[in-house]
């Protein structure tokens, strides 16, 4: 038996032995994949003496078509068998009472933080934390927002009585304090996200005095704007489960980043649909960590660079799930929670493998 007949034989036997789609896929890759045996034969054609190459080439190509047909036929058979098995196993007794209402569900905020952690986790980020009660140094000064800076007033800060280390206390107005905590406590290089509660004295349909943000900071040698862009584009496409989502970086200003950029995604202003229509929606703030912020935390900005970003958790949850009003997030109304909550076992609605 020549080598081509032997390969056909062996493939037939392996396919017959593959009893599920996983095993089937291993056979498929082993034969037709980039390093598969048939692919090897095709690659080796260049070494065949010229006078035999034509005949050998035709034979190998014929074999490739045959093997592709065999592989496909086995897949169809396995899928049909799997469906049969499910149909036989999943029987519903319509005389039984309806199933009990589940006792609880995952809140959309928890769920969104879980999804962010999963996506950034796959990019090598760990999760950091900081206190909700923070010194005004961590919340503002160390982030290059000095006492007279208008950003302090813009943040509608809740000031608290008392001090820590002689510094006045605030309820943190953003998760950016975790940038400072991370810079002070971790040796670079690092990649950290920090989801958590934030507070501002503001209350209407789109603002709550307590809300959530997710911060991110990456510090390493030779970090550039390209890293920031790649990271955030990948995150947004994964989170909104749209591999082609349009993303735009727009020059902006934050005291703690230079340059700073706001990031917009494509959406339809009329329908609210993400990714459709010709409009842009601002979704997060970002930039290269300001050299002064690094220096405030004892790092040499000529040696270390980084990027940072911050986004509203409720905001991206509302956009993804079509939730119109912010207030019910905190009202514990069971009807809302049952409608917008998630089953603990529901698969994540993310785009994986970007
Ligand atoms: N802290 C900003 C806010 O509360 C958001 C933000 C913007 C965070 C840019 C960042 C950043 O890390 O780089 O609105």
PDB file of C-alpha atoms in Angstrom, residues 138-307:
ATOM      1  CA  UNK A 138      -4.821  60.245  46.737  1.00  0.00           C
ATOM      2  CA  UNK A 139      -8.060  61.404  45.124  1.00  0.00           C
ATOM      3  CA  UNK A 140      -6.745  64.709  43.726  1.00  0.00           C
ATOM      4  CA  UNK A 141      -3.271  66.066  44.477  1.00  0.00           C
ATOM      5  CA  UNK A 142      -1.234  62.981  43.593  1.00  0.00           C
ATOM      6  CA  UNK A 143      -3.239  62.804  40.357  1.00  0.00           C
ATOM      7  CA  UNK A 144      -1.974  66.266  39.425  1.00  0.00           C
ATOM      8  CA  UNK A 145      -5.249  67.969  40.413  1.00  0.00           C
ATOM      9  CA  UNK A 146      -4.022  70.759  42.729  1.00  0.00           C
ATOM     10  CA  UNK A 147      -6.194  72.533  45.311  1.00  0.00           C
ATOM     11  CA  UNK A 148      -7.315  75.379  43.067  1.00  0.00           C
ATOM     12  CA  UNK A 149      -8.027  73.131  40.056  1.00  0.00           C
ATOM     13  CA  UNK A 150     -11.595  73.357  38.636  1.00  0.00           C
ATOM     14  CA  UNK A 151     -11.763  69.543  38.418  1.00  0.00           C
ATOM     15  CA  UNK A 152     -12.101  69.493  42.212  1.00  0.00           C
ATOM     16  CA  UNK A 153     -15.276  71.563  41.988  1.00  0.00           C
ATOM     17  CA  UNK A 154     -16.540  69.585  38.955  1.00  0.00           C
ATOM     18  CA  UNK A 155     -16.401  66.395  40.946  1.00  0.00           C
ATOM     19  CA  UNK A 156     -19.061  67.554  43.458  1.00  0.00           C
ATOM     20  CA  UNK A 157     -16.984  66.048  46.214  1.00  0.00           C
ATOM     21  CA  UNK A 158     -18.379  64.786  49.518  1.00  0.00           C
ATOM     22  CA  UNK A 159     -15.909  65.977  52.155  1.00  0.00           C
ATOM     23  CA  UNK A 160     -15.779  64.035  55.422  1.00  0.00           C
ATOM     24  CA  UNK A 161     -14.827  65.103  58.926  1.00  0.00           C
ATOM     25  CA  UNK A 162     -11.435  63.990  60.214  1.00  0.00           C
ATOM     26  CA  UNK A 163      -8.085  63.376  58.555  1.00  0.00           C
ATOM     27  CA  UNK A 164      -5.720  60.508  57.730  1.00  0.00           C
ATOM     28  CA  UNK A 165      -1.964  61.187  57.964  1.00  0.00           C
ATOM     29  CA  UNK A 166      -2.902  64.825  58.406  1.00  0.00           C
ATOM     30  CA  UNK A 167      -4.747  64.862  55.099  1.00  0.00           C
ATOM     31  CA  UNK A 168      -8.461  65.759  54.693  1.00  0.00           C
ATOM     32  CA  UNK A 169     -10.803  62.891  53.799  1.00  0.00           C
ATOM     33  CA  UNK A 170     -13.284  62.579  50.927  1.00  0.00           C
ATOM     34  CA  UNK A 171     -15.524  59.888  49.516  1.00  0.00           C
ATOM     35  CA  UNK A 172     -13.538  59.053  46.423  1.00  0.00           C
ATOM     36  CA  UNK A 173     -14.977  60.783  43.364  1.00  0.00           C
ATOM     37  CA  UNK A 174     -13.425  58.297  40.951  1.00  0.00           C
ATOM     38  CA  UNK A 175     -11.509  55.020  41.015  1.00  0.00           C
ATOM     39  CA  UNK A 176      -8.365  56.866  39.878  1.00  0.00           C
ATOM     40  CA  UNK A 177      -7.124  56.781  43.490  1.00  0.00           C
ATOM     41  CA  UNK A 178      -6.239  53.149  42.787  1.00  0.00           C
ATOM     42  CA  UNK A 179      -3.709  54.384  40.215  1.00  0.00           C
ATOM     43  CA  UNK A 180      -1.879  56.078  43.084  1.00  0.00           C
ATOM     44  CA  UNK A 181      -2.239  53.131  45.462  1.00  0.00           C
ATOM     45  CA  UNK A 182      -0.944  50.743  42.811  1.00  0.00           C
ATOM     46  CA  UNK A 183       1.974  53.004  41.870  1.00  0.00           C
ATOM     47  CA  UNK A 184       2.928  53.310  45.535  1.00  0.00           C
ATOM     48  CA  UNK A 185       2.589  49.641  46.457  1.00  0.00           C
ATOM     49  CA  UNK A 186       3.458  47.546  43.393  1.00  0.00           C
ATOM     50  CA  UNK A 187       6.755  47.159  41.595  1.00  0.00           C
ATOM     51  CA  UNK A 188       6.321  47.875  37.903  1.00  0.00           C
ATOM     52  CA  UNK A 189       5.734  46.383  35.406  1.00  0.00           C
ATOM     53  CA  UNK A 190       2.057  45.831  36.225  1.00  0.00           C
ATOM     54  CA  UNK A 191      -1.390  45.826  34.688  1.00  0.00           C
ATOM     55  CA  UNK A 192      -4.224  46.458  37.096  1.00  0.00           C
ATOM     56  CA  UNK A 193      -7.937  47.163  36.846  1.00  0.00           C
ATOM     57  CA  UNK A 194      -9.901  48.466  39.788  1.00  0.00           C
ATOM     58  CA  UNK A 195     -13.684  48.268  39.702  1.00  0.00           C
ATOM     59  CA  UNK A 196     -15.448  49.895  42.622  1.00  0.00           C
ATOM     60  CA  UNK A 197     -17.820  52.425  44.148  1.00  0.00           C
ATOM     61  CA  UNK A 198     -17.439  56.161  43.603  1.00  0.00           C
ATOM     62  CA  UNK A 199     -19.370  59.138  45.023  1.00  0.00           C
ATOM     63  CA  UNK A 200     -20.447  62.562  43.795  1.00  0.00           C
ATOM     64  CA  UNK A 201     -23.078  64.948  45.136  1.00  0.00           C
ATOM     65  CA  UNK A 202     -25.362  64.692  42.112  1.00  0.00           C
ATOM     66  CA  UNK A 203     -28.766  63.025  41.708  1.00  0.00           C
ATOM     67  CA  UNK A 204     -31.108  62.764  38.713  1.00  0.00           C
ATOM     68  CA  UNK A 205     -32.148  60.231  36.035  1.00  0.00           C
ATOM     69  CA  UNK A 206     -28.578  59.860  34.814  1.00  0.00           C
ATOM     70  CA  UNK A 207     -26.604  60.584  38.013  1.00  0.00           C
ATOM     71  CA  UNK A 208     -26.569  58.817  41.345  1.00  0.00           C
ATOM     72  CA  UNK A 209     -24.615  60.018  44.400  1.00  0.00           C
ATOM     73  CA  UNK A 210     -23.054  56.533  44.503  1.00  0.00           C
ATOM     74  CA  UNK A 211     -22.093  54.812  41.288  1.00  0.00           C
ATOM     75  CA  UNK A 212     -19.372  52.508  39.988  1.00  0.00           C
ATOM     76  CA  UNK A 213     -16.328  52.964  37.832  1.00  0.00           C
ATOM     77  CA  UNK A 214     -13.644  50.679  36.555  1.00  0.00           C
ATOM     78  CA  UNK A 215     -10.134  52.086  36.428  1.00  0.00           C
ATOM     79  CA  UNK A 216      -7.206  50.591  34.575  1.00  0.00           C
ATOM     80  CA  UNK A 217      -3.493  51.283  34.721  1.00  0.00           C
ATOM     81  CA  UNK A 218      -0.563  49.702  32.883  1.00  0.00           C
ATOM     82  CA  UNK A 219       3.025  50.638  33.693  1.00  0.00           C
ATOM     83  CA  UNK A 220       6.059  49.183  31.969  1.00  0.00           C
ATOM     84  CA  UNK A 221       9.100  50.281  30.008  1.00  0.00           C
ATOM     85  CA  UNK A 222       8.369  51.507  26.471  1.00  0.00           C
ATOM     86  CA  UNK A 223       4.594  51.716  26.785  1.00  0.00           C
ATOM     87  CA  UNK A 224       3.120  53.798  23.975  1.00  0.00           C
ATOM     88  CA  UNK A 225      -0.196  55.153  22.796  1.00  0.00           C
ATOM     89  CA  UNK A 226      -0.407  52.125  20.485  1.00  0.00           C
ATOM     90  CA  UNK A 227      -0.668  49.828  23.526  1.00  0.00           C
ATOM     91  CA  UNK A 228      -3.457  51.962  24.959  1.00  0.00           C
ATOM     92  CA  UNK A 229      -5.380  51.927  21.686  1.00  0.00           C
ATOM     93  CA  UNK A 230      -4.992  48.198  21.078  1.00  0.00           C
ATOM     94  CA  UNK A 231      -6.021  47.349  24.617  1.00  0.00           C
ATOM     95  CA  UNK A 232      -9.147  49.540  24.660  1.00  0.00           C
ATOM     96  CA  UNK A 233     -10.301  48.623  21.153  1.00  0.00           C
ATOM     97  CA  UNK A 234     -10.031  44.942  22.048  1.00  0.00           C
ATOM     98  CA  UNK A 235     -11.847  45.483  25.326  1.00  0.00           C
ATOM     99  CA  UNK A 236     -14.757  47.385  23.765  1.00  0.00           C
ATOM    100  CA  UNK A 237     -15.204  44.877  20.945  1.00  0.00           C
ATOM    101  CA  UNK A 238     -15.172  41.981  23.398  1.00  0.00           C
ATOM    102  CA  UNK A 239     -17.490  43.673  25.912  1.00  0.00           C
ATOM    103  CA  UNK A 240     -20.083  44.744  23.337  1.00  0.00           C
ATOM    104  CA  UNK A 241     -19.625  41.407  21.543  1.00  0.00           C
ATOM    105  CA  UNK A 242     -19.041  43.156  18.209  1.00  0.00           C
ATOM    106  CA  UNK A 243     -15.769  42.212  16.548  1.00  0.00           C
ATOM    107  CA  UNK A 244     -16.103  45.085  14.045  1.00  0.00           C
ATOM    108  CA  UNK A 245     -17.289  47.765  16.488  1.00  0.00           C
ATOM    109  CA  UNK A 246     -16.151  51.219  15.341  1.00  0.00           C
ATOM    110  CA  UNK A 247     -13.966  52.926  17.948  1.00  0.00           C
ATOM    111  CA  UNK A 248     -12.694  56.516  17.793  1.00  0.00           C
ATOM    112  CA  UNK A 249     -10.035  58.220  19.919  1.00  0.00           C
ATOM    113  CA  UNK A 250     -10.635  61.929  20.455  1.00  0.00           C
ATOM    114  CA  UNK A 251      -8.123  64.324  22.020  1.00  0.00           C
ATOM    115  CA  UNK A 252      -9.308  65.498  25.419  1.00  0.00           C
ATOM    116  CA  UNK A 253      -7.973  66.706  28.750  1.00  0.00           C
ATOM    117  CA  UNK A 254      -7.496  65.038  32.130  1.00  0.00           C
ATOM    118  CA  UNK A 255      -4.996  66.412  34.635  1.00  0.00           C
ATOM    119  CA  UNK A 256      -3.502  62.953  35.293  1.00  0.00           C
ATOM    120  CA  UNK A 257      -2.833  61.934  31.680  1.00  0.00           C
ATOM    121  CA  UNK A 258      -0.873  63.527  28.846  1.00  0.00           C
ATOM    122  CA  UNK A 259      -1.906  63.186  26.127  1.00  0.00           C
ATOM    123  CA  UNK A 260      -5.504  62.433  27.100  1.00  0.00           C
ATOM    124  CA  UNK A 261      -8.183  60.888  24.973  1.00  0.00           C
ATOM    125  CA  UNK A 262     -11.864  60.238  25.188  1.00  0.00           C
ATOM    126  CA  UNK A 263     -12.969  57.090  23.427  1.00  0.00           C
ATOM    127  CA  UNK A 264     -16.168  56.949  21.376  1.00  0.00           C
ATOM    128  CA  UNK A 265     -17.981  53.967  19.884  1.00  0.00           C
ATOM    129  CA  UNK A 266     -20.280  53.864  16.885  1.00  0.00           C
ATOM    130  CA  UNK A 267     -23.998  53.930  17.682  1.00  0.00           C
ATOM    131  CA  UNK A 268     -27.367  55.014  16.394  1.00  0.00           C
ATOM    132  CA  UNK A 269     -28.609  58.092  18.241  1.00  0.00           C
ATOM    133  CA  UNK A 270     -32.222  57.433  17.215  1.00  0.00           C
ATOM    134  CA  UNK A 271     -32.515  53.764  18.189  1.00  0.00           C
ATOM    135  CA  UNK A 272     -29.740  53.554  20.775  1.00  0.00           C
ATOM    136  CA  UNK A 273     -28.263  50.569  18.942  1.00  0.00           C
ATOM    137  CA  UNK A 274     -24.539  50.108  19.562  1.00  0.00           C
ATOM    138  CA  UNK A 275     -22.363  49.790  16.479  1.00  0.00           C
ATOM    139  CA  UNK A 276     -25.090  50.815  14.015  1.00  0.00           C
ATOM    140  CA  UNK A 277     -25.825  54.205  12.466  1.00  0.00           C
ATOM    141  CA  UNK A 278     -23.389  57.022  11.855  1.00  0.00           C
ATOM    142  CA  UNK A 279     -23.259  58.601  15.332  1.00  0.00           C
ATOM    143  CA  UNK A 280     -20.593  58.503  18.046  1.00  0.00           C
ATOM    144  CA  UNK A 281     -21.052  57.928  21.750  1.00  0.00           C
ATOM    145  CA  UNK A 282     -18.456  58.766  24.370  1.00  0.00           C
ATOM    146  CA  UNK A 283     -17.688  55.725  26.448  1.00  0.00           C
ATOM    147  CA  UNK A 284     -14.506  56.206  28.465  1.00  0.00           C
ATOM    148  CA  UNK A 285     -11.590  58.450  29.364  1.00  0.00           C
ATOM    149  CA  UNK A 286      -7.971  57.480  28.898  1.00  0.00           C
ATOM    150  CA  UNK A 287      -4.459  58.682  28.308  1.00  0.00           C
ATOM    151  CA  UNK A 288      -0.768  58.215  28.944  1.00  0.00           C
ATOM    152  CA  UNK A 289      -0.024  58.462  32.667  1.00  0.00           C
ATOM    153  CA  UNK A 290       1.238  62.009  33.313  1.00  0.00           C
ATOM    154  CA  UNK A 291       4.975  62.050  34.147  1.00  0.00           C
ATOM    155  CA  UNK A 292       4.111  64.117  37.226  1.00  0.00           C
ATOM    156  CA  UNK A 293       1.820  61.349  38.527  1.00  0.00           C
ATOM    157  CA  UNK A 294       4.640  58.819  38.151  1.00  0.00           C
ATOM    158  CA  UNK A 295       7.052  61.183  39.862  1.00  0.00           C
ATOM    159  CA  UNK A 296       4.549  61.879  42.679  1.00  0.00           C
ATOM    160  CA  UNK A 297       4.704  58.158  43.416  1.00  0.00           C
ATOM    161  CA  UNK A 298       8.490  57.918  43.268  1.00  0.00           C
ATOM    162  CA  UNK A 299       8.902  56.479  39.763  1.00  0.00           C
ATOM    163  CA  UNK A 300      11.283  57.937  37.198  1.00  0.00           C
ATOM    164  CA  UNK A 301       9.181  58.881  34.143  1.00  0.00           C
ATOM    165  CA  UNK A 302      12.203  58.463  31.875  1.00  0.00           C
ATOM    166  CA  UNK A 303      12.350  54.826  32.880  1.00  0.00           C
ATOM    167  CA  UNK A 304       8.649  53.963  33.229  1.00  0.00           C
ATOM    168  CA  UNK A 305       5.645  54.880  31.111  1.00  0.00           C
ATOM    169  CA  UNK A 306       2.084  53.823  31.261  1.00  0.00           C
ATOM    170  CA  UNK A 307      -1.479  54.335  30.210  1.00  0.00           C
TER     171      UNK A 307
END
